PDB file of C-alpha atoms and ligand atoms in Angstrom:
ATOM      1  CA  UNK H 267      -0.154   0.130   0.037  1.00 62.00           C
ATOM      2  CA  UNK H 268       2.691   2.481   0.940  1.00 84.00           C
ATOM      3  CA  UNK H 269       5.015   1.429  -1.807  1.00 88.00           C
ATOM      4  CA  UNK H 270       2.228   2.015  -4.457  1.00 94.00           C
ATOM      5  CA  UNK H 271       1.132   5.298  -2.657  1.00 96.00           C
ATOM      6  CA  UNK H 272       5.303   6.212  -3.036  1.00 97.00           C
ATOM      7  CA  UNK H 273       5.207   5.019  -6.745  1.00 97.00           C
ATOM      8  CA  UNK H 274       2.256   7.281  -7.287  1.00 97.00           C
ATOM      9  CA  UNK H 275       3.757  10.325  -6.025  1.00 97.00           C
ATOM     10  CA  UNK H 276       6.749   9.690  -7.902  1.00 96.00           C
ATOM     11  CA  UNK H 277       4.762   9.403 -11.205  1.00 97.00           C
ATOM     12  CA  UNK H 278       2.804  12.579 -10.523  1.00 97.00           C
ATOM     13  CA  UNK H 279       5.786  14.382  -9.753  1.00 95.00           C
ATOM     14  CA  UNK H 280       7.364  13.354 -12.983  1.00 95.00           C
ATOM     15  CA  UNK H 281       4.344  14.586 -14.893  1.00 96.00           C
ATOM     16  CA  UNK H 282       4.456  17.846 -12.795  1.00 96.00           C
ATOM     17  CA  UNK H 283       0.894  17.253 -11.216  1.00 97.00           C
ATOM     18  CA  UNK H 284       1.873  19.652  -8.304  1.00 96.00           C
ATOM     19  CA  UNK H 285      -1.647  19.459  -6.568  1.00 97.00           C
ATOM     20  CA  UNK H 286      -1.774  15.738  -6.766  1.00 98.00           C
ATOM     21  CA  UNK H 287       1.871  15.472  -5.424  1.00 97.00           C
ATOM     22  CA  UNK H 288       0.914  17.574  -2.560  1.00 97.00           C
ATOM     23  CA  UNK H 289      -2.326  15.941  -1.647  1.00 98.00           C
ATOM     24  CA  UNK H 290      -0.471  12.397  -1.894  1.00 98.00           C
ATOM     25  CA  UNK H 291       2.316  13.548   0.306  1.00 97.00           C
ATOM     26  CA  UNK H 292      -0.111  14.743   2.682  1.00 97.00           C
ATOM     27  CA  UNK H 293      -1.684  11.321   2.511  1.00 97.00           C
ATOM     28  CA  UNK H 294       1.534   9.488   2.797  1.00 97.00           C
ATOM     29  CA  UNK H 295       2.252  11.536   6.071  1.00 96.00           C
ATOM     30  CA  UNK H 296      -1.134  10.623   7.397  1.00 96.00           C
ATOM     31  CA  UNK H 297      -0.293   7.032   6.651  1.00 96.00           C
ATOM     32  CA  UNK H 298       2.918   7.266   8.936  1.00 94.00           C
ATOM     33  CA  UNK H 299       5.280   6.872   6.193  1.00 95.00           C
ATOM     34  CA  UNK H 300       8.765   8.284   7.180  1.00 88.00           C
ATOM     35  CA  UNK H 301       9.652  11.621   5.917  1.00 84.00           C
ATOM     36  CA  UNK H 302      12.844  10.008   4.804  1.00 80.00           C
ATOM     37  CA  UNK H 303      10.937   7.408   2.868  1.00 89.00           C
ATOM     38  CA  UNK H 304       8.883   9.896   1.079  1.00 91.00           C
ATOM     39  CA  UNK H 305      11.813  11.755   0.085  1.00 84.00           C
ATOM     40  CA  UNK H 306      13.970   8.978  -1.121  1.00 81.00           C
ATOM     41  CA  UNK H 307      11.373   6.738  -2.593  1.00 90.00           C
ATOM     42  CA  UNK H 308       9.173   9.309  -4.273  1.00 93.00           C
ATOM     43  CA  UNK H 309      10.354  12.816  -4.641  1.00 89.00           C
ATOM     44  CA  UNK H 310      14.333  12.588  -4.825  1.00 81.00           C
ATOM     45  CA  UNK H 311      13.728   9.528  -7.091  1.00 86.00           C
ATOM     46  CA  UNK H 312      11.475  11.125  -9.238  1.00 91.00           C
ATOM     47  CA  UNK H 313      13.536  14.203  -9.839  1.00 86.00           C
ATOM     48  CA  UNK H 314      16.704  11.892 -10.306  1.00 83.00           C
ATOM     49  CA  UNK H 315      14.699  10.221 -13.089  1.00 91.00           C
ATOM     50  CA  UNK H 316      13.695  13.589 -14.562  1.00 91.00           C
ATOM     51  CA  UNK H 317      17.456  14.836 -14.349  1.00 82.00           C
ATOM     52  CA  UNK H 318      18.708  11.792 -16.137  1.00 88.00           C
ATOM     53  CA  UNK H 319      15.984  12.244 -19.140  1.00 92.00           C
ATOM     54  CA  UNK H 320      16.821  15.842 -19.153  1.00 87.00           C
ATOM     55  CA  UNK H 321      20.574  14.994 -19.752  1.00 83.00           C
ATOM     56  CA  UNK H 322      19.855  12.773 -22.531  1.00 91.00           C
ATOM     57  CA  UNK H 323      17.239  15.180 -24.182  1.00 93.00           C
ATOM     58  CA  UNK H 324      14.240  13.191 -23.542  1.00 95.00           C
ATOM     59  CA  UNK H 325      12.539  15.892 -21.627  1.00 94.00           C
ATOM     60  CA  UNK H 326      13.126  19.547 -21.923  1.00 93.00           C
ATOM     61  CA  UNK H 327      13.211  22.810 -19.618  1.00 89.00           C
ATOM     62  CA  UNK H 328       9.509  23.094 -19.087  1.00 92.00           C
ATOM     63  CA  UNK H 329       8.950  19.403 -18.094  1.00 94.00           C
ATOM     64  CA  UNK H 330      11.910  19.880 -15.630  1.00 89.00           C
ATOM     65  CA  UNK H 331      10.541  23.297 -14.217  1.00 89.00           C
ATOM     66  CA  UNK H 332       6.998  21.741 -13.618  1.00 93.00           C
ATOM     67  CA  UNK H 333       8.344  18.721 -12.071  1.00 92.00           C
ATOM     68  CA  UNK H 334      10.463  20.938  -9.848  1.00 87.00           C
ATOM     69  CA  UNK H 335       7.380  23.175  -8.895  1.00 90.00           C
ATOM     70  CA  UNK H 336       5.590  19.617  -7.983  1.00 92.00           C
ATOM     71  CA  UNK H 337       8.744  18.907  -5.818  1.00 88.00           C
ATOM     72  CA  UNK H 338       8.350  22.192  -4.110  1.00 84.00           C
ATOM     73  CA  UNK H 339       4.799  21.761  -3.447  1.00 91.00           C
ATOM     74  CA  UNK H 340       5.628  18.326  -1.585  1.00 90.00           C
ATOM     75  CA  UNK H 341       8.696  20.038   0.153  1.00 83.00           C
ATOM     76  CA  UNK H 342       6.251  22.611   1.819  1.00 87.00           C
ATOM     77  CA  UNK H 343       4.427  19.757   3.237  1.00 91.00           C
ATOM     78  CA  UNK H 344       7.496  18.028   4.655  1.00 86.00           C
ATOM     79  CA  UNK H 345       9.664  20.962   5.668  1.00 79.00           C
ATOM     80  CA  UNK H 346       8.065  21.235   9.240  1.00 81.00           C
ATOM     81  CA  UNK H 347       8.566  17.470   9.541  1.00 82.00           C
ATOM     82  CA  UNK H 348      12.077  17.461   8.289  1.00 73.00           C
ATOM     83  CA  UNK H 349      13.312  19.367  11.299  1.00 65.00           C
ATOM     84  CA  UNK H 350      11.022  17.203  13.830  1.00 68.00           C
ATOM     85  CA  UNK H 351      12.661  14.044  12.115  1.00 68.00           C
ATOM     86  CA  UNK H 352      16.239  15.579  12.082  1.00 67.00           C
ATOM     87  CA  UNK H 353      16.907  14.394   8.557  1.00 70.00           C
ATOM     88  CA  UNK H 354      20.146  15.770   7.667  1.00 76.00           C
ATOM     89  CA  UNK H 355      20.740  17.596   4.326  1.00 83.00           C
ATOM     90  CA  UNK H 356      23.285  16.080   2.235  1.00 90.00           C
ATOM     91  CA  UNK H 357      25.444  19.365   2.253  1.00 95.00           C
ATOM     92  CA  UNK H 358      25.057  23.073   2.103  1.00 97.00           C
ATOM     93  CA  UNK H 359      25.425  25.025  -1.518  1.00 98.00           C
ATOM     94  CA  UNK H 360      25.551  28.552  -2.030  1.00 98.00           C
ATOM     95  CA  UNK H 361      24.442  29.221  -5.546  1.00 98.00           C
ATOM     96  CA  UNK H 362      24.422  32.677  -7.627  1.00 98.00           C
ATOM     97  CA  UNK H 363      24.398  34.146 -11.035  1.00 98.00           C
ATOM     98  CA  UNK H 364      27.659  36.262 -11.122  1.00 98.00           C
ATOM     99  CA  UNK H 365      27.979  40.041 -10.889  1.00 98.00           C
ATOM    100  CA  UNK H 366      26.748  41.783 -14.018  1.00 98.00           C
ATOM    101  CA  UNK H 367      24.485  39.066 -15.136  1.00 97.00           C
ATOM    102  CA  UNK H 368      21.000  38.783 -14.677  1.00 94.00           C
ATOM    103  CA  UNK H 369      19.912  35.389 -16.273  1.00 93.00           C
ATOM    104  CA  UNK H 370      18.631  33.139 -13.581  1.00 88.00           C
ATOM    105  CA  UNK H 371      16.597  30.215 -15.592  1.00 81.00           C
ATOM    106  CA  UNK H 372      19.532  27.767 -15.762  1.00 85.00           C
ATOM    107  CA  UNK H 373      20.677  28.751 -12.101  1.00 90.00           C
ATOM    108  CA  UNK H 374      17.323  28.054 -10.822  1.00 84.00           C
ATOM    109  CA  UNK H 375      16.982  24.676 -12.358  1.00 81.00           C
ATOM    110  CA  UNK H 376      20.330  23.726 -10.890  1.00 90.00           C
ATOM    111  CA  UNK H 377      18.961  24.930  -7.505  1.00 89.00           C
ATOM    112  CA  UNK H 378      15.706  22.796  -8.045  1.00 81.00           C
ATOM    113  CA  UNK H 379      17.556  20.056  -9.083  1.00 80.00           C
ATOM    114  CA  UNK H 380      20.107  20.097  -5.907  1.00 89.00           C
ATOM    115  CA  UNK H 381      17.292  20.779  -3.644  1.00 86.00           C
ATOM    116  CA  UNK H 382      15.514  17.748  -5.232  1.00 78.00           C
ATOM    117  CA  UNK H 383      18.535  15.735  -4.708  1.00 83.00           C
ATOM    118  CA  UNK H 384      18.557  16.499  -0.863  1.00 86.00           C
ATOM    119  CA  UNK H 385      20.772  19.395  -0.542  1.00 92.00           C
ATOM    120  CA  UNK H 386      20.222  22.652   1.516  1.00 93.00           C
ATOM    121  CA  UNK H 387      20.808  25.412  -0.969  1.00 95.00           C
ATOM    122  CA  UNK H 388      21.230  28.987  -0.404  1.00 97.00           C
ATOM    123  CA  UNK H 389      20.218  31.075  -3.477  1.00 97.00           C
ATOM    124  CA  UNK H 390      22.108  34.373  -3.429  1.00 98.00           C
ATOM    125  CA  UNK H 391      20.104  35.540  -6.522  1.00 97.00           C
ATOM    126  CA  UNK H 392      21.327  37.357  -9.613  1.00 97.00           C
ATOM    127  CA  UNK H 393      24.187  39.832 -10.123  1.00 98.00           C
ATOM    128  CA  UNK H 394      25.943  38.677  -7.028  1.00 98.00           C
ATOM    129  CA  UNK H 395      29.511  40.174  -6.634  1.00 98.00           C
ATOM    130  CA  UNK H 396      32.555  38.384  -5.013  1.00 98.00           C
ATOM    131  CA  UNK H 397      31.811  40.238  -1.692  1.00 98.00           C
ATOM    132  CA  UNK H 398      28.234  38.409  -1.436  1.00 98.00           C
ATOM    133  CA  UNK H 399      29.551  35.284  -2.087  1.00 98.00           C
ATOM    134  CA  UNK H 400      32.328  35.834   0.383  1.00 98.00           C
ATOM    135  CA  UNK H 401      29.919  36.870   2.981  1.00 98.00           C
ATOM    136  CA  UNK H 402      27.563  34.033   2.566  1.00 98.00           C
ATOM    137  CA  UNK H 403      30.515  31.605   2.592  1.00 98.00           C
ATOM    138  CA  UNK H 404      31.599  32.894   5.984  1.00 97.00           C
ATOM    139  CA  UNK H 405      28.056  32.923   7.450  1.00 97.00           C
ATOM    140  CA  UNK H 406      26.535  29.720   5.916  1.00 97.00           C
ATOM    141  CA  UNK H 407      29.828  27.565   5.500  1.00 97.00           C
ATOM    142  CA  UNK H 408      28.850  25.665   2.473  1.00 98.00           C
ATOM    143  CA  UNK H 409      30.851  22.560   1.174  1.00 98.00           C
ATOM    144  CA  UNK H 410      30.303  24.002  -2.446  1.00 98.00           C
ATOM    145  CA  UNK H 411      29.909  27.540  -3.963  1.00 98.00           C
ATOM    146  CA  UNK H 412      28.194  27.415  -7.282  1.00 98.00           C
ATOM    147  CA  UNK H 413      28.348  30.058  -9.829  1.00 98.00           C
ATOM    148  CA  UNK H 414      26.369  30.643 -13.149  1.00 98.00           C
ATOM    149  CA  UNK H 415      27.151  32.889 -15.944  1.00 98.00           C
ATOM    150  CA  UNK H 416      25.197  33.459 -19.330  1.00 95.00           C
ATOM    151  CA  UNK H 417      27.282  36.154 -20.918  1.00 97.00           C
ATOM    152  CA  UNK H 418      30.761  35.773 -22.138  1.00 97.00           C
ATOM    153  CA  UNK H 419      31.195  39.437 -20.418  1.00 98.00           C
ATOM    154  CA  UNK H 420      30.628  38.093 -16.923  1.00 98.00           C
ATOM    155  CA  UNK H 421      32.435  34.850 -16.884  1.00 97.00           C
ATOM    156  CA  UNK H 422      35.423  36.766 -15.513  1.00 96.00           C
ATOM    157  CA  UNK H 423      33.683  37.515 -12.392  1.00 97.00           C
ATOM    158  CA  UNK H 424      33.888  33.790 -11.397  1.00 98.00           C
ATOM    159  CA  UNK H 425      37.571  34.065 -11.493  1.00 98.00           C
ATOM    160  CA  UNK H 426      37.752  37.094  -9.368  1.00 97.00           C
ATOM    161  CA  UNK H 427      35.276  35.637  -7.017  1.00 98.00           C
ATOM    162  CA  UNK H 428      37.191  32.540  -6.521  1.00 98.00           C
ATOM    163  CA  UNK H 429      40.271  34.387  -6.118  1.00 98.00           C
ATOM    164  CA  UNK H 430      38.468  36.461  -3.408  1.00 98.00           C
ATOM    165  CA  UNK H 431      37.326  33.643  -1.495  1.00 98.00           C
ATOM    166  CA  UNK H 432      40.577  31.793  -1.621  1.00 97.00           C
ATOM    167  CA  UNK H 433      42.503  34.903  -0.677  1.00 97.00           C
ATOM    168  CA  UNK H 434      40.165  35.010   2.433  1.00 97.00           C
ATOM    169  CA  UNK H 435      41.139  31.378   3.296  1.00 97.00           C
ATOM    170  CA  UNK H 436      37.666  30.088   2.643  1.00 97.00           C
ATOM    171  CA  UNK H 437      37.966  26.250   2.303  1.00 96.00           C
ATOM    172  CA  UNK H 438      35.246  25.343  -0.217  1.00 98.00           C
ATOM    173  CA  UNK H 439      34.979  23.950  -3.641  1.00 98.00           C
ATOM    174  CA  UNK H 440      33.770  25.918  -6.703  1.00 98.00           C
ATOM    175  CA  UNK H 441      31.527  24.659  -9.335  1.00 98.00           C
ATOM    176  CA  UNK H 442      30.730  26.825 -12.433  1.00 98.00           C
ATOM    177  CA  UNK H 443      28.252  26.466 -15.212  1.00 98.00           C
ATOM    178  CA  UNK H 444      26.377  28.434 -17.934  1.00 96.00           C
ATOM    179  CA  UNK H 445      26.126  28.267 -21.895  1.00 93.00           C
ATOM    180  CA  UNK H 446      29.433  30.028 -22.615  1.00 96.00           C
ATOM    181  CA  UNK H 447      31.455  28.051 -20.364  1.00 97.00           C
ATOM    182  CA  UNK H 448      33.762  25.195 -20.942  1.00 97.00           C
ATOM    183  CA  UNK H 449      35.760  22.448 -18.724  1.00 97.00           C
ATOM    184  CA  UNK H 450      38.976  24.252 -19.953  1.00 97.00           C
ATOM    185  CA  UNK H 451      37.861  27.718 -18.840  1.00 98.00           C
ATOM    186  CA  UNK H 452      36.823  26.128 -15.380  1.00 98.00           C
ATOM    187  CA  UNK H 453      40.261  24.864 -15.139  1.00 98.00           C
ATOM    188  CA  UNK H 454      41.788  28.050 -15.992  1.00 98.00           C
ATOM    189  CA  UNK H 455      40.048  29.948 -13.344  1.00 98.00           C
ATOM    190  CA  UNK H 456      40.917  27.518 -10.329  1.00 97.00           C
ATOM    191  CA  UNK H 457      37.220  26.106 -10.294  1.00 98.00           C
ATOM    192  CA  UNK H 458      36.970  22.369  -8.931  1.00 98.00           C
ATOM    193  CA  UNK H 459      34.549  21.423 -11.518  1.00 98.00           C
ATOM    194  CA  UNK H 460      32.248  22.342 -14.523  1.00 98.00           C
ATOM    195  CA  UNK H 461      28.638  21.164 -15.204  1.00 96.00           C
ATOM    196  CA  UNK H 462      27.120  21.456 -18.700  1.00 93.00           C
ATOM    197  CA  UNK H 463      23.926  20.949 -17.347  1.00 88.00           C
ATOM    198  CA  UNK H 464      21.697  20.998 -14.077  1.00 85.00           C
ATOM    199  CA  UNK H 465      21.676  17.173 -13.794  1.00 81.00           C
ATOM    200  CA  UNK H 466      25.290  17.094 -14.076  1.00 90.00           C
ATOM    201  CA  UNK H 467      25.846  19.780 -11.509  1.00 94.00           C
ATOM    202  CA  UNK H 468      24.093  17.170  -8.942  1.00 91.00           C
ATOM    203  CA  UNK H 469      26.469  14.588 -10.037  1.00 93.00           C
ATOM    204  CA  UNK H 470      29.515  17.041  -9.765  1.00 97.00           C
ATOM    205  CA  UNK H 471      28.557  18.108  -6.382  1.00 97.00           C
ATOM    206  CA  UNK H 472      27.882  14.771  -5.151  1.00 96.00           C
ATOM    207  CA  UNK H 473      31.391  13.452  -6.250  1.00 97.00           C
ATOM    208  CA  UNK H 474      33.192  16.566  -4.700  1.00 97.00           C
ATOM    209  CA  UNK H 475      31.362  16.201  -1.465  1.00 95.00           C
ATOM    210  CA  UNK H 476      32.309  12.611  -1.144  1.00 91.00           C
ATOM    211  CA  UNK H 477      35.758  13.233  -2.104  1.00 85.00           C
TER     212      UNK H 477
HETATM  213 CO1  B1M X 217      20.067  37.083 -22.638  1.00 53.10          CO
HETATM  214  N1  B1M X 217      21.553  36.532 -23.717  1.00 53.10           N
HETATM  215  N2  B1M X 217      20.691  38.751 -22.571  1.00 53.10           N
HETATM  216  N3  B1M X 217      18.354  37.576 -21.634  1.00 53.10           N
HETATM  217  N4  B1M X 217      19.367  35.300 -23.041  1.00 53.10           N
HETATM  218  C1  B1M X 217      21.699  35.195 -23.959  1.00 53.10           C
HETATM  219  C2  B1M X 217      22.351  34.512 -22.850  1.00 53.10           C
HETATM  220  C3  B1M X 217      22.362  35.192 -25.389  1.00 53.10           C
HETATM  221  C4  B1M X 217      23.153  34.137 -25.842  1.00 53.10           C
HETATM  222  C5  B1M X 217      21.536  35.627 -26.202  1.00 53.10           C
HETATM  223  C6  B1M X 217      22.122  35.648 -27.955  1.00 53.10           C
HETATM  224  O1  B1M X 217      22.692  36.762 -28.120  1.00 53.10           O
HETATM  225  N5  B1M X 217      21.973  34.773 -28.740  1.00 53.10           N
HETATM  226  C7  B1M X 217      23.411  36.392 -25.265  1.00 53.10           C
HETATM  227  C8  B1M X 217      24.596  36.313 -24.602  1.00 53.10           C
HETATM  228  C9  B1M X 217      25.666  36.697 -25.605  1.00 53.10           C
HETATM  229  C10 B1M X 217      27.089  36.230 -24.915  1.00 53.10           C
HETATM  230  O2  B1M X 217      27.595  36.886 -23.845  1.00 53.10           O
HETATM  231  N6  B1M X 217      27.779  35.095 -25.403  1.00 53.10           N
HETATM  232  C11 B1M X 217      22.453  37.259 -24.194  1.00 53.10           C
HETATM  233  C12 B1M X 217      22.576  38.950 -24.040  1.00 53.10           C
HETATM  234  C13 B1M X 217      23.399  39.412 -25.076  1.00 53.10           C
HETATM  235  C14 B1M X 217      21.638  39.488 -23.281  1.00 53.10           C
HETATM  236  C15 B1M X 217      21.823  40.955 -22.846  1.00 53.10           C
HETATM  237  C16 B1M X 217      23.022  41.419 -22.977  1.00 53.10           C
HETATM  238  C17 B1M X 217      20.719  41.688 -24.044  1.00 53.10           C
HETATM  239  C18 B1M X 217      20.666  43.152 -24.040  1.00 53.10           C
HETATM  240  O3  B1M X 217      20.194  43.733 -23.042  1.00 53.10           O
HETATM  241  N7  B1M X 217      21.385  43.707 -25.127  1.00 53.10           N
HETATM  242  C19 B1M X 217      20.965  41.145 -21.634  1.00 53.10           C
HETATM  243  C20 B1M X 217      21.962  40.932 -20.575  1.00 53.10           C
HETATM  244  C21 B1M X 217      21.035  41.263 -19.221  1.00 53.10           C
HETATM  245  C22 B1M X 217      22.115  40.901 -18.050  1.00 53.10           C
HETATM  246  O4  B1M X 217      22.099  39.957 -17.616  1.00 53.10           O
HETATM  247  N8  B1M X 217      22.929  42.060 -17.449  1.00 53.10           N
HETATM  248  C23 B1M X 217      19.982  39.865 -21.682  1.00 53.10           C
HETATM  249  C24 B1M X 217      18.905  39.770 -21.031  1.00 53.10           C
HETATM  250  C25 B1M X 217      18.038  38.738 -20.979  1.00 53.10           C
HETATM  251  C26 B1M X 217      16.738  38.650 -20.410  1.00 53.10           C
HETATM  252  C27 B1M X 217      16.603  39.359 -19.286  1.00 53.10           C
HETATM  253  C28 B1M X 217      15.586  39.276 -21.646  1.00 53.10           C
HETATM  254  C29 B1M X 217      16.337  37.106 -20.300  1.00 53.10           C
HETATM  255  C30 B1M X 217      16.780  36.566 -19.098  1.00 53.10           C
HETATM  256  C31 B1M X 217      15.640  36.203 -18.035  1.00 53.10           C
HETATM  257  C32 B1M X 217      16.195  35.432 -16.778  1.00 53.10           C
HETATM  258  O5  B1M X 217      17.030  34.773 -17.028  1.00 53.10           O
HETATM  259  N9  B1M X 217      15.321  35.651 -15.936  1.00 53.10           N
HETATM  260  C33 B1M X 217      17.425  36.565 -21.343  1.00 53.10           C
HETATM  261  C34 B1M X 217      17.392  35.304 -21.990  1.00 53.10           C
HETATM  262  C35 B1M X 217      15.823  34.364 -21.485  1.00 53.10           C
HETATM  263  C36 B1M X 217      18.297  34.860 -22.984  1.00 53.10           C
HETATM  264  C37 B1M X 217      18.314  33.192 -23.621  1.00 53.10           C
HETATM  265  C38 B1M X 217      17.234  33.752 -24.788  1.00 53.10           C
HETATM  266  C39 B1M X 217      17.910  32.232 -22.684  1.00 53.10           C
HETATM  267  C40 B1M X 217      18.732  31.792 -21.569  1.00 53.10           C
HETATM  268  C41 B1M X 217      18.012  30.860 -20.650  1.00 53.10           C
HETATM  269  O6  B1M X 217      17.336  31.008 -19.834  1.00 53.10           O
HETATM  270  N10 B1M X 217      18.169  29.685 -21.258  1.00 53.10           N
HETATM  271  C42 B1M X 217      19.629  33.227 -24.092  1.00 53.10           C
HETATM  272  C43 B1M X 217      19.756  32.841 -25.520  1.00 53.10           C
HETATM  273  C44 B1M X 217      19.881  31.083 -25.579  1.00 53.10           C
HETATM  274  O7  B1M X 217      20.806  30.635 -24.560  1.00 53.10           O
HETATM  275  N11 B1M X 217      19.312  30.622 -26.214  1.00 53.10           N
HETATM  276  C45 B1M X 217      20.409  34.841 -23.798  1.00 53.10           C
HETATM  277  C46 B1M X 217      17.483  28.316 -20.619  1.00 53.10           C
HETATM  278  C47 B1M X 217      18.594  27.807 -19.480  1.00 53.10           C
HETATM  279  C48 B1M X 217      17.813  26.814 -18.890  1.00 53.10           C
HETATM  280  O8  B1M X 217      19.654  27.584 -20.141  1.00 53.10           O
HETATM  281  O9  B1M X 217      21.014  29.099 -18.441  1.00 53.10           O
HETATM  282  O10 B1M X 217      22.073  27.904 -20.243  1.00 53.10           O
HETATM  283  P1  B1M X 217      21.172  27.994 -19.154  1.00 53.10           P
HETATM  284  O11 B1M X 217      21.074  26.899 -18.099  1.00 53.10           O
HETATM  285  C49 B1M X 217      21.583  25.545 -18.531  1.00 53.10           C
HETATM  286  C50 B1M X 217      23.064  25.411 -18.434  1.00 53.10           C
HETATM  287  O12 B1M X 217      23.916  26.319 -18.960  1.00 53.10           O
HETATM  288  C51 B1M X 217      23.503  24.793 -17.181  1.00 53.10           C
HETATM  289  O13 B1M X 217      22.383  24.156 -16.527  1.00 53.10           O
HETATM  290  C52 B1M X 217      21.382  24.833 -17.088  1.00 53.10           C
HETATM  291  C53 B1M X 217      20.310  23.640 -17.354  1.00 53.10           C
HETATM  292  O14 B1M X 217      20.572  22.566 -18.115  1.00 53.10           O
HETATM  293  N12 B1M X 217      23.953  25.797 -16.178  1.00 53.10           N
HETATM  294  C54 B1M X 217      24.584  25.389 -15.452  1.00 53.10           C
HETATM  295  C55 B1M X 217      23.516  27.128 -15.752  1.00 53.10           C
HETATM  296  N13 B1M X 217      24.163  27.470 -14.838  1.00 53.10           N
HETATM  297  C56 B1M X 217      24.779  26.544 -14.292  1.00 53.10           C
HETATM  298  C57 B1M X 217      25.596  26.426 -13.179  1.00 53.10           C
HETATM  299  C58 B1M X 217      26.244  25.298 -12.939  1.00 53.10           C
HETATM  300  C59 B1M X 217      25.869  24.376 -13.555  1.00 53.10           C
HETATM  301  C60 B1M X 217      25.241  24.223 -14.797  1.00 53.10           C
HETATM  302  O15 B1M X 217      26.825  25.190 -11.613  1.00 53.10           O
HETATM  303  C61 B1M X 217      26.919  26.456 -10.849  1.00 53.10           C
END
């Protein structure tokens, strides 16, 4: 019975049916299915299937966004219980679109996929300068700082941000992404990793945290 309900939640999440996901998540809670089980077997697993499909061009940005919206609807039900159940997040990530850059659709996708995978994500927004990344890193103590850029003219901000945090003695992994970026650019500026898409960003974060 509970397995069936979790499967139904996962299916509805993948179809982006936010209201159904919310209602069934409430039902699962009422049936005393643990928060961890709802997360792992329904929500996170549904989002990771969507992530894989997105990576393989089997689904596109709109499908990912509506699945993430459904995920958020379920998370609103689970959040108060997460604290009570003392479920630990897999890690803390500070994410932002770099200084001078206002593009946030890709960054938001990365944030949602990371949240869907069980990370606590602090979203610093757009046009984030080095000082703001530095302040957030000091305050939130993330394992990973994640930067997005969509303009060739703003990619340079990534390098200055990495330098500013390294010079301040902050021990954190840096990942970068965004349409104009490449793996070799990421290496050149001293980032720990580059991800071409949101699902790969989740894999990258997992491997960096595990290391
Ligand atoms: Co702008 N824009 N835009 N724009 N815009 C581009 C990027 C551009 C390529 C269009 C073009 O000329 N063909 C061009 C950049 C050229 C360049 O520098 N090479 C451009 C320009 C020039 C500009 C302005 C300068 C235009 C102007 O005003 N003259 C201006 C700049 C404003 C600013 O930022 N200061 C501008 C403004 C805008 C809008 C505000 C109108 C709007 C942004 C709305 C918003 O984001 N809220 C906009 C849009 C929508 C685009 C396009 C059309 C779409 C971008 C997008 O959202 N893609 C874009 C052209 C295009 O890409 N076809 C364009 C969908 C998104 C899911 O993909 O962001 O690549 P993407 O994210 C992917 C991956 O890159 C990766 O994962 C995501 C999902 O797989 N990824 C990461 C992204 N961040 C990551 C971080 C990671 C890991 C992976 O780890 C941290």
